[in-house]
XYZ file of C-alpha atoms in Angstrom:
678
model
C 58.327 -33.670 -77.324
C 59.825 -32.901 -73.979
C 61.982 -29.797 -73.163
C 64.923 -32.196 -72.501
C 64.478 -33.745 -75.697
C 64.073 -30.623 -77.712
C 67.514 -29.629 -75.737
C 69.048 -32.489 -77.012
C 68.243 -31.934 -80.896
C 69.289 -28.498 -80.528
C 72.515 -29.473 -79.045
C 73.172 -31.815 -81.850
C 72.610 -29.543 -84.230
C 74.225 -26.499 -83.072
C 77.208 -29.148 -82.663
C 76.547 -30.279 -86.275
C 76.606 -26.350 -87.511
C 79.598 -25.795 -85.600
C 81.531 -28.521 -86.825
C 80.826 -27.786 -90.493
C 82.210 -24.574 -89.835
C 85.296 -25.694 -88.030
C 85.564 -28.105 -91.014
C 85.212 -25.022 -93.407
C 87.576 -23.299 -91.595
C 90.360 -25.713 -91.480
C 89.651 -27.426 -94.920
C 88.561 -24.639 -97.035
C 88.085 -25.463 -100.649
C 90.726 -24.664 -103.323
C 89.809 -22.054 -105.524
C 93.111 -21.263 -107.044
C 91.661 -22.891 -110.379
C 88.943 -20.356 -110.543
C 90.885 -17.299 -109.525
C 93.306 -18.338 -112.544
C 91.554 -16.738 -115.357
C 92.662 -15.114 -118.886
C 93.061 -11.443 -118.844
C 90.763 -9.857 -121.101
C 90.912 -6.495 -122.733
C 87.356 -5.076 -123.695
C 85.984 -2.331 -125.619
C 83.767 0.658 -124.005
C 80.687 -1.275 -124.303
C 82.284 -4.477 -122.855
C 82.610 -6.542 -125.957
C 85.728 -8.428 -126.159
C 89.029 -6.971 -127.886
C 91.633 -9.335 -127.068
C 91.936 -12.309 -124.353
C 95.213 -13.648 -123.134
C 96.004 -17.448 -122.803
C 97.098 -18.702 -119.294
C 100.806 -19.815 -119.057
C 99.931 -23.383 -120.328
C 97.983 -22.294 -123.511
C 94.379 -22.616 -121.617
C 91.654 -20.035 -122.465
C 89.951 -19.795 -119.319
C 87.534 -16.302 -119.554
C 85.005 -15.264 -116.736
C 81.902 -16.416 -117.707
C 78.885 -14.251 -116.198
C 75.364 -16.025 -116.467
C 74.092 -12.259 -117.098
C 75.607 -12.308 -119.936
C 74.882 -15.749 -121.564
C 71.747 -16.605 -123.357
C 68.690 -17.781 -121.077
C 68.093 -20.913 -122.875
C 71.341 -22.205 -122.640
C 71.812 -21.951 -118.597
C 68.044 -23.406 -118.984
C 69.477 -26.582 -121.093
C 72.180 -26.628 -118.579
C 70.115 -27.374 -115.725
C 67.749 -29.598 -117.262
C 70.639 -31.879 -118.664
C 73.014 -31.629 -115.298
C 70.998 -30.284 -112.374
C 67.200 -30.278 -112.353
C 66.683 -29.263 -109.026
C 69.756 -26.626 -108.962
C 69.296 -24.031 -106.432
C 66.635 -26.099 -104.486
C 69.356 -28.510 -102.644
C 72.342 -27.520 -100.704
C 74.804 -28.888 -102.940
C 73.880 -32.527 -103.027
C 70.583 -33.743 -104.566
C 69.473 -36.952 -102.259
C 66.719 -37.657 -104.664
C 69.241 -37.896 -107.592
C 71.414 -39.861 -105.483
C 69.030 -42.126 -104.493
C 67.549 -42.491 -108.314
C 70.716 -43.166 -109.370
C 71.504 -45.915 -106.912
C 68.494 -47.493 -107.329
C 69.012 -47.500 -111.076
C 72.329 -48.616 -110.775
C 71.445 -51.711 -108.580
C 68.424 -52.860 -110.493
C 70.016 -52.879 -114.138
C 73.460 -53.708 -112.981
C 75.076 -50.486 -114.699
C 74.845 -46.892 -114.331
C 72.155 -45.530 -115.863
C 72.287 -41.703 -114.718
C 74.606 -39.715 -112.613
C 73.459 -38.040 -108.966
C 76.201 -35.374 -109.496
C 75.044 -31.847 -109.176
C 76.574 -28.819 -110.714
C 77.927 -27.782 -107.418
C 79.798 -31.339 -107.172
C 80.739 -31.081 -110.971
C 82.588 -27.864 -109.719
C 84.295 -29.616 -106.875
C 85.523 -31.992 -109.424
C 86.486 -29.537 -112.067
C 88.239 -27.430 -108.898
C 90.022 -30.530 -107.641
C 90.342 -33.294 -110.258
C 90.814 -37.004 -108.923
C 90.452 -40.190 -110.043
C 87.102 -41.871 -109.920
C 86.998 -43.720 -106.728
C 84.205 -44.069 -103.977
C 86.355 -41.934 -101.878
C 86.822 -39.434 -104.326
C 83.152 -39.018 -104.498
C 82.350 -38.759 -101.071
C 85.014 -35.817 -100.872
C 83.262 -34.316 -104.117
C 80.062 -34.337 -101.981
C 81.338 -32.624 -98.925
C 83.202 -29.905 -100.995
C 79.878 -29.619 -102.795
C 77.830 -28.477 -99.622
C 80.900 -26.477 -98.795
C 80.968 -24.724 -102.214
C 77.163 -24.287 -101.960
C 77.439 -22.640 -98.418
C 80.857 -20.072 -99.617
C 79.676 -19.112 -102.766
C 75.972 -19.349 -103.130
C 73.977 -20.681 -105.843
C 74.701 -17.708 -108.323
C 78.533 -18.144 -107.320
C 78.296 -21.508 -107.971
C 76.601 -21.218 -111.378
C 79.265 -18.743 -112.348
C 82.255 -20.746 -111.191
C 80.921 -23.653 -113.309
C 80.320 -21.974 -116.442
C 83.747 -20.296 -116.329
C 85.579 -23.878 -115.516
C 83.814 -26.220 -117.753
C 85.886 -27.688 -120.564
C 84.547 -27.678 -124.182
C 87.372 -29.386 -126.120
C 91.114 -28.511 -126.525
C 92.339 -25.747 -124.185
C 88.790 -24.279 -124.089
C 87.275 -23.695 -120.817
C 84.108 -21.711 -119.781
C 81.097 -21.250 -121.695
C 82.222 -17.509 -122.743
C 85.740 -19.055 -124.539
C 83.706 -21.989 -125.835
C 80.970 -19.617 -127.565
C 83.770 -17.426 -129.167
C 85.966 -20.483 -130.002
C 83.191 -22.774 -131.813
C 80.801 -19.886 -133.197
C 82.597 -16.857 -133.335
C 79.660 -15.137 -130.809
C 79.363 -14.115 -127.615
C 77.400 -15.998 -125.405
C 74.336 -14.172 -125.180
C 73.825 -14.647 -128.516
C 73.649 -18.247 -128.888
C 70.672 -19.796 -130.653
C 69.163 -22.968 -129.662
C 71.403 -25.184 -131.646
C 74.609 -23.670 -130.223
C 73.138 -23.722 -126.872
C 72.616 -27.149 -127.267
C 76.132 -28.321 -128.523
C 77.339 -26.208 -125.592
C 75.268 -27.888 -123.149
C 76.523 -31.272 -124.402
C 80.076 -30.672 -124.864
C 81.466 -30.916 -120.993
C 79.930 -34.521 -120.690
C 82.460 -35.284 -122.647
C 84.912 -32.672 -123.997
C 87.100 -34.611 -126.353
C 84.546 -37.302 -127.548
C 81.957 -34.946 -128.586
C 84.122 -32.305 -130.420
C 82.459 -31.280 -133.275
C 85.547 -30.688 -135.289
C 86.660 -34.200 -134.619
C 83.807 -36.589 -134.102
C 81.009 -34.608 -136.050
C 78.691 -37.438 -135.567
C 78.752 -37.999 -131.718
C 78.583 -34.091 -131.303
C 75.669 -34.095 -133.137
C 74.102 -37.083 -131.090
C 74.662 -35.343 -128.371
C 73.192 -32.160 -129.366
C 70.112 -33.436 -130.822
C 69.384 -35.312 -127.218
C 69.771 -31.710 -125.758
C 67.083 -30.589 -128.299
C 64.659 -33.268 -127.274
C 65.194 -32.811 -123.655
C 64.904 -29.276 -124.224
C 61.272 -29.667 -126.009
C 60.221 -32.538 -123.235
C 60.913 -29.723 -120.756
C 59.085 -27.117 -122.544
C 62.024 -25.150 -123.128
C 61.389 -25.159 -127.291
C 58.740 -25.952 -129.692
C 59.169 -29.279 -131.577
C 59.535 -27.407 -134.986
C 62.384 -24.882 -133.479
C 63.979 -28.175 -132.385
C 63.739 -29.736 -135.694
C 65.300 -26.735 -137.386
C 67.948 -26.524 -135.065
C 69.073 -30.182 -135.771
C 69.310 -29.301 -139.268
C 71.895 -26.451 -138.574
C 75.711 -27.521 -139.698
C 78.126 -28.449 -136.737
C 81.221 -26.344 -136.357
C 84.320 -27.869 -138.206
C 86.986 -26.198 -136.469
C 88.140 -23.904 -133.666
C 87.856 -20.122 -134.460
C 90.937 -17.966 -133.180
C 89.566 -15.767 -130.401
C 89.107 -11.850 -130.858
C 92.575 -10.058 -131.552
C 91.397 -6.292 -131.829
C 93.570 -3.433 -130.839
C 96.525 -5.762 -129.920
C 99.083 -3.374 -129.354
C 96.934 -1.769 -127.211
C 95.652 -4.686 -125.092
C 99.078 -6.279 -124.405
C 100.229 -3.010 -123.420
C 97.169 -2.484 -120.869
C 97.296 -5.998 -119.564
C 100.918 -5.856 -118.748
C 99.571 -3.680 -115.614
C 98.238 -6.694 -114.232
C 94.586 -5.899 -114.370
C 92.637 -9.507 -115.180
C 89.949 -7.427 -116.573
C 90.357 -3.953 -118.348
C 87.713 -1.804 -120.528
C 89.018 0.373 -122.440
C 87.617 3.514 -124.499
C 87.936 2.024 -127.781
C 84.750 1.675 -130.163
C 84.958 -1.882 -131.293
C 83.111 -1.400 -134.445
C 85.336 1.405 -135.438
C 88.296 -0.500 -134.231
C 87.454 -3.177 -136.567
C 87.165 -1.262 -139.725
C 90.077 0.913 -139.186
C 91.998 -2.362 -138.908
C 90.835 -3.618 -141.868
C 91.572 -0.259 -143.729
C 94.975 -0.716 -142.165
C 95.735 -4.209 -143.194
C 94.457 -3.323 -146.829
C 96.869 -0.480 -147.301
C 99.950 -1.882 -145.420
C 99.381 -5.021 -147.544
C 99.721 -2.814 -151.086
C 103.270 -1.663 -149.877
C 106.313 -3.573 -151.150
C 109.006 -1.767 -149.145
C 108.362 -3.199 -145.508
C 106.524 0.273 -144.517
C 104.173 0.115 -141.709
C 101.551 2.427 -140.443
C 100.273 3.693 -137.178
C 96.763 5.448 -136.443
C 95.151 6.836 -133.842
C 91.045 8.409 -133.762
C 90.604 10.523 -130.463
C 87.226 11.938 -129.462
C 88.247 15.310 -128.524
C 85.628 15.399 -125.501
C 87.627 13.275 -122.790
C 90.609 12.756 -124.978
C 88.739 9.048 -125.481
C 91.042 6.839 -127.677
C 88.396 5.271 -130.291
C 90.861 3.626 -132.363
C 94.205 2.542 -131.702
C 96.343 0.674 -134.458
C 100.072 0.257 -133.416
C 100.841 -1.694 -136.940
C 99.115 -2.599 -140.207
C 99.533 -6.196 -138.927
C 100.121 -7.437 -135.385
C 101.585 -10.910 -136.897
C 104.027 -8.768 -139.000
C 105.010 -6.143 -136.553
C 104.606 -6.384 -132.645
C 106.085 -3.023 -131.922
C 103.220 -0.271 -131.174
C 104.523 2.460 -133.403
C 102.366 4.783 -131.789
C 104.630 5.274 -129.007
C 107.982 4.914 -131.433
C 110.101 7.854 -131.171
C 110.389 9.637 -134.635
C 111.162 12.547 -136.500
C 107.980 14.969 -136.561
C 109.049 16.725 -139.498
C 106.976 19.843 -139.835
C 104.238 18.791 -137.429
C 105.247 21.086 -134.577
C 104.980 24.314 -136.621
C 101.484 25.120 -135.512
C 102.622 24.944 -132.133
C 105.698 27.714 -133.066
C 103.122 30.000 -134.135
C 100.796 29.432 -131.666
C 103.277 30.481 -128.903
C 104.026 33.508 -131.253
C 100.382 34.330 -131.614
C 100.293 34.014 -127.767
C 102.581 36.180 -126.960
C 101.184 38.805 -129.322
C 104.645 38.865 -131.114
C 102.726 37.770 -134.440
C 99.477 38.038 -135.837
C 97.932 35.607 -138.915
C 98.232 38.902 -140.857
C 101.923 39.711 -140.247
C 103.853 39.690 -143.412
C 106.703 37.136 -143.428
C 109.416 37.111 -146.417
C 110.105 33.723 -147.277
C 113.847 34.509 -148.619
C 116.869 32.559 -148.177
C 118.273 33.174 -144.674
C 121.113 31.975 -142.876
C 121.204 31.367 -138.699
C 124.696 30.937 -137.883
C 126.063 28.296 -139.968
C 122.718 26.684 -140.946
C 120.758 27.547 -143.818
C 117.470 26.218 -143.989
C 115.674 25.502 -147.187
C 111.928 24.748 -148.025
C 110.518 21.335 -149.013
C 110.539 22.385 -152.809
C 113.751 24.076 -152.303
C 112.336 27.542 -153.773
C 111.643 30.999 -152.284
C 108.512 32.449 -152.205
C 108.500 35.811 -151.294
C 106.565 38.070 -148.953
C 103.143 36.644 -147.453
C 101.144 36.633 -144.154
C 101.927 34.163 -141.203
C 98.427 32.541 -142.024
C 99.762 31.389 -145.638
C 103.339 30.635 -144.487
C 101.556 28.161 -141.947
C 99.112 26.683 -144.289
C 101.444 26.226 -147.057
C 104.277 24.766 -144.310
C 106.995 26.921 -145.309
C 110.621 26.527 -143.507
C 112.439 29.643 -143.519
C 109.291 31.439 -142.037
C 109.041 28.675 -139.438
C 112.424 29.300 -138.086
C 112.091 32.764 -138.306
C 109.198 32.516 -135.928
C 110.936 29.781 -133.859
C 113.993 32.386 -133.431
C 111.466 35.023 -131.954
C 109.688 32.158 -129.469
C 112.904 30.477 -128.435
C 113.444 26.736 -129.181
C 114.185 25.960 -125.376
C 111.104 27.865 -124.688
C 108.786 25.489 -126.796
C 110.309 22.616 -125.746
C 110.367 23.231 -122.349
C 106.242 23.964 -122.739
C 105.337 21.004 -125.032
C 107.318 19.002 -121.966
C 105.428 20.835 -119.192
C 102.102 19.791 -120.729
C 102.939 16.071 -120.786
C 104.931 15.491 -124.607
C 107.987 13.319 -124.709
C 110.749 14.947 -126.753
C 113.675 12.989 -127.356
C 117.162 15.008 -128.241
C 120.368 13.782 -128.418
C 122.700 13.417 -125.393
C 123.620 16.771 -124.093
C 122.025 18.466 -126.895
C 119.992 21.744 -126.337
C 116.599 22.761 -128.251
C 117.773 24.663 -131.368
C 116.170 26.285 -134.476
C 116.325 22.563 -136.163
C 113.391 21.844 -133.878
C 110.675 23.731 -136.353
C 111.584 21.274 -139.095
C 111.813 18.039 -136.866
C 115.179 17.995 -135.211
C 113.690 16.014 -132.057
C 112.195 12.852 -131.460
C 108.313 12.499 -130.929
C 105.625 9.948 -130.394
C 102.199 9.890 -132.460
C 100.566 9.530 -129.226
C 102.101 12.839 -127.936
C 101.452 14.588 -131.510
C 97.619 13.815 -131.110
C 97.462 14.882 -127.653
C 98.629 18.429 -128.558
C 96.772 18.552 -131.450
C 93.585 17.434 -129.523
C 94.554 20.695 -127.199
C 94.377 23.110 -130.167
C 90.664 22.257 -130.671
C 90.187 22.659 -126.802
C 91.368 26.212 -127.143
C 94.906 25.525 -126.044
C 94.038 23.122 -123.158
C 96.339 20.053 -123.277
C 95.043 16.671 -121.475
C 96.442 13.285 -121.811
C 94.947 10.886 -123.922
C 92.667 8.188 -121.860
C 92.701 4.706 -122.902
C 90.641 2.972 -119.813
C 86.789 3.738 -119.687
C 85.712 5.244 -116.710
C 89.037 6.663 -115.955
C 88.979 10.376 -114.109
C 89.730 12.955 -116.733
C 92.373 14.956 -115.804
C 92.120 18.869 -115.656
C 94.768 19.185 -118.158
C 97.178 22.166 -118.566
C 97.056 25.012 -121.242
C 99.720 25.607 -123.611
C 98.454 28.770 -125.314
C 95.427 30.683 -124.517
C 92.099 30.382 -126.649
C 92.626 33.311 -129.138
C 95.956 31.893 -130.147
C 94.562 28.392 -130.525
C 91.783 29.182 -132.543
C 93.878 31.559 -135.005
C 96.199 27.963 -135.495
C 93.221 25.924 -136.042
C 91.480 28.566 -138.306
C 94.748 28.625 -140.430
C 95.167 24.995 -140.539
C 91.364 24.350 -141.747
C 92.615 26.339 -145.042
C 95.569 23.986 -145.674
C 95.802 22.858 -149.273
C 94.021 19.541 -149.660
C 96.087 16.235 -150.094
C 95.900 14.526 -153.600
C 92.460 13.261 -154.454
C 90.542 15.364 -151.701
C 88.436 17.820 -153.262
C 88.520 20.518 -150.454
C 90.693 19.980 -147.266
C 88.274 22.330 -145.391
C 85.264 19.932 -145.948
C 85.034 16.304 -146.110
C 81.817 14.265 -147.132
C 80.023 14.751 -144.127
C 80.300 18.958 -144.129
C 83.109 18.668 -141.278
C 85.800 21.441 -140.834
C 89.289 19.856 -140.628
C 92.237 21.286 -139.755
C 95.290 19.352 -140.455
C 99.148 19.388 -140.897
C 101.368 17.123 -142.598
C 104.886 16.289 -141.898
C 108.078 14.611 -143.608
C 111.216 14.224 -141.821
C 114.812 14.086 -143.289
C 115.275 11.597 -146.222
C 111.757 10.814 -146.418
C 111.819 8.618 -143.567
C 108.654 9.492 -141.910
C 105.260 10.562 -143.229
C 102.669 12.387 -140.966
C 99.175 13.818 -141.097
C 97.482 14.996 -137.960
C 93.750 16.591 -138.302
C 91.508 17.914 -135.792
C 87.578 18.834 -136.111
C 85.395 20.039 -133.600
C 84.674 16.455 -132.293
C 87.593 14.386 -133.086
C 91.390 14.443 -133.516
C 93.246 11.727 -135.921
C 97.026 10.992 -136.445
C 98.528 8.965 -139.420
C 101.979 7.911 -139.520
C 103.452 6.023 -142.296
C 107.247 4.651 -142.560
C 109.273 1.672 -142.183
C 110.193 0.361 -138.388
C 113.775 0.513 -138.982
C 113.700 4.256 -140.133
C 115.129 3.254 -143.479
C 114.264 6.101 -146.199
C 111.258 5.859 -148.469
C 111.814 8.049 -151.742
C 109.347 10.226 -152.804
C 106.843 9.588 -149.813
C 106.057 12.619 -148.058
C 103.118 13.568 -145.760
C 100.842 15.480 -147.976
C 100.734 12.540 -150.345
C 101.647 8.998 -148.071
C 99.731 10.089 -144.913
C 96.997 13.019 -145.662
C 94.780 10.635 -147.738
C 94.639 8.194 -144.897
C 93.786 10.700 -142.427
C 90.650 11.927 -144.683
C 89.583 8.265 -145.167
C 89.285 7.828 -141.160
C 87.154 11.182 -140.582
C 84.667 9.826 -143.183
C 84.358 6.838 -141.184
C 83.009 8.803 -138.141
C 79.427 10.421 -137.535
C 79.097 13.812 -138.061
C 80.601 16.240 -135.596
C 77.862 17.673 -133.036
C 80.106 19.849 -130.742
C 79.949 23.982 -131.487
C 82.758 26.180 -130.788
C 81.963 28.497 -127.757
C 81.875 32.156 -128.185
C 85.434 33.903 -127.789
C 86.223 34.626 -124.309
C 87.978 37.730 -125.448
C 85.919 39.071 -128.670
C 88.321 42.145 -128.866
C 91.368 40.404 -128.708
C 93.996 41.365 -131.444
C 94.017 37.997 -132.892
C 90.075 37.982 -133.805
C 90.829 41.096 -136.221
C 91.553 40.544 -139.696
C 94.141 43.202 -139.774
C 97.257 43.094 -137.558
C 98.056 46.132 -135.385
C 100.723 48.421 -137.011
C 103.682 47.085 -135.015
C 103.134 43.694 -136.100
C 102.391 44.780 -139.338
C 105.612 42.833 -140.475
C 107.813 40.482 -138.919
C 111.603 41.284 -138.256
C 114.621 39.581 -139.297
C 116.869 37.477 -137.408
C 118.738 39.132 -134.354
C 115.912 41.519 -133.231
C 113.793 40.759 -130.367
C 110.548 42.704 -131.385
C 108.621 43.193 -134.517
C 109.680 45.954 -136.980
C 108.661 49.160 -135.202
C 107.490 52.230 -134.870
C 109.200 54.871 -132.853
C 108.710 54.900 -128.842
C 108.562 51.324 -128.749
C 108.635 49.987 -125.173
C 111.819 48.567 -123.325
C 112.212 46.436 -119.918
C 113.944 48.043 -117.356
C 113.944 45.225 -114.804
C 114.654 42.310 -114.847
C 117.445 42.726 -117.588
C 117.367 40.026 -120.332
C 120.102 37.189 -119.734
C 120.617 37.906 -115.718
C 120.130 35.704 -112.692
C 117.821 37.245 -110.484
C 116.965 36.567 -106.655
C 112.896 36.308 -105.949
C 112.531 38.305 -102.592
C 109.512 38.038 -100.217
C 107.657 40.282 -102.533
C 108.408 38.480 -105.598
C 110.543 40.391 -108.780
C 109.921 43.605 -109.549
C 108.815 44.633 -113.135
C 109.554 47.582 -114.629
C 109.296 49.352 -118.086
C 108.996 52.363 -119.952
C 108.240 53.671 -123.255
C 105.323 52.450 -126.178
C 102.059 53.313 -126.078
C 99.961 52.881 -122.843
C 98.613 50.579 -121.260
C 101.603 48.078 -121.063
C 100.613 44.540 -120.333
C 103.182 41.811 -118.883
C 103.153 38.356 -119.949
C 105.381 35.647 -118.145
C 106.151 32.153 -119.812
C 102.950 32.798 -121.979
C 100.578 33.519 -119.107
C 99.015 37.296 -119.087
C 99.811 39.093 -115.613
C 97.266 41.803 -113.960
C 96.968 45.168 -115.667
C 98.488 46.856 -112.719
C 100.923 44.258 -111.426
C 104.153 45.776 -110.030
C 105.730 42.390 -108.673
C 105.992 39.022 -110.399
C 105.890 35.972 -107.865
C 107.556 32.930 -109.781
C 106.580 29.791 -108.533
C 110.447 28.299 -108.257
C 113.789 27.985 -109.875
C 114.267 27.904 -113.475
C 114.186 30.143 -116.584
C 111.495 32.312 -117.724
C 110.825 34.323 -120.592
C 109.187 38.015 -119.613
C 107.382 39.941 -122.130
C 105.901 43.578 -122.123
C 103.568 44.670 -124.919
C 102.398 48.063 -125.114
C 98.911 49.185 -126.758
C 100.023 49.015 -130.435
C 101.375 45.621 -130.060
C 104.942 46.506 -129.779
C 106.871 44.612 -127.626
C 110.180 43.791 -125.768
C 111.449 40.310 -124.326
C 113.585 39.640 -121.297
C 114.874 36.103 -120.644
C 116.202 35.470 -117.184
C 117.123 32.752 -114.627
C 115.008 32.819 -111.366
C 116.633 31.785 -107.565
C 114.229 31.500 -105.130
C 116.607 31.369 -102.321
C 114.179 27.978 -101.095
């Protein structure tokens, strides 16, 4: 060939390439239908929890060939496009064969469509005309150029019709067989390979004979192509066809709906799919036995990373679509551990401090215990274990309800008080609205030595650093006390379950028996249970220990044994680790005194004085105290300061609580308002 001819051929080829490129830019394929897919929410392993239909009711799930049985993909190529991957989108040999057969026999014997051409038709359906066929051919080449072989295959198995409103192999496998497409057997794969040829005429629930004949033809072709042995194909032909389309999975429906509303098409959660299925079954069985309209909400959390392993927003989604894990309800006594934790952290209370459980008036309020009785003198540990009301109010009076509410909010909990109402002493008995998700978050913080982190619902999300509510000694003192709580009915020991797991748990009952709670922590897990009526109506006699705690222990028994171990104490000589309290903490004072009952020479804060507004200067706020037994230790908003500190630098404006503690544990308190002048 001469140089001139070579240049001419090269010019023609270049013009052709440029022409194809220009045509591709000017007339790109419309991929809107491919991109319009059902949102899916998956468990931590990628197994489907809940898909969402498109606006027109179509179930179109993204189908990844890597997660589809290879046998199905091989059958698909054998039936639809034997040279797929070897042609540019159109198969000249197949088109020539189809044309010759049509001319010689006077009818269409075989089609020449490739998977790329079928994809073009699925993306832009048109009437079957010669012009439409030519357009499909051009689009097929264009799609092959744009998407490549792997992209065309993925798009086809996502858009292929399988009867009714089901599109894509993943949706079809779930709807017809209830399994993911990776687990398709020979008979199932053959049926799905046949269905797209005529999805309505071959529907097995409506036309079983036609569906069986089509399936068996695919099996015969598979034998001829060496994909199956004859005996395997014969056994597959004997398998029954599906007689109905199943509902697609509906696990963790409340959580899935909330996460999907954020707009992502695919969300992988932290949920353990197998555990979720069992927990939902338990919830349905329990709620079905209640004839008063009661519901329940459950959360199971792995303390490591705060991963939510199981989430139940109500006993049955079809009956109650409100996510009750996020409903604001009265927490009853479930906040008492945090009242004691703050007092322990301040060293204003020791687990062995004696408290008198006797009637006491707080202004116009005269709280009573749940059993309407008084129980005399006992330790703080026992008062917490028995969830007695009067001791808890006494301790909250020392800690301060405003401070407790402020600290709980600072670590991320939502507290709902009536409009214009300030936190007050009834907070100890449930005088606030709280959500199950927040209570579980707080209790998981106790399990991690007082460090509170948000719960994680999405797999792979970065673990927040968290915020300290109390220090390690205080958190461990509360957990140890709660491990000795009285067991619920039917549980031999609250400390141990069948798996030998130590469980620290607390129950709560709101006023009028409206809410029954139980929250429990072990080394590896935190579980929360709420039982009540969504409308807030009373359920007389249904209290936390009887209605919620047994469910808590049932859930713990579904979990594997704990593997974690608590680290050695960071401060082994801390007073809270001693069995006996310091002399100054031997007994809790009555109301109106800002320290425990005392020995002589207790400390006194000279500056800043209690109840004042103090401006922070450049060096901070001066700290001065006298009296007590050296050394004196300053604690500001629950955080100990350095031993030799003389000035405290606040972070900003607001209220702060300053405590000075002497060597015997005696203390003085000053609550001030800080103005930084910034």
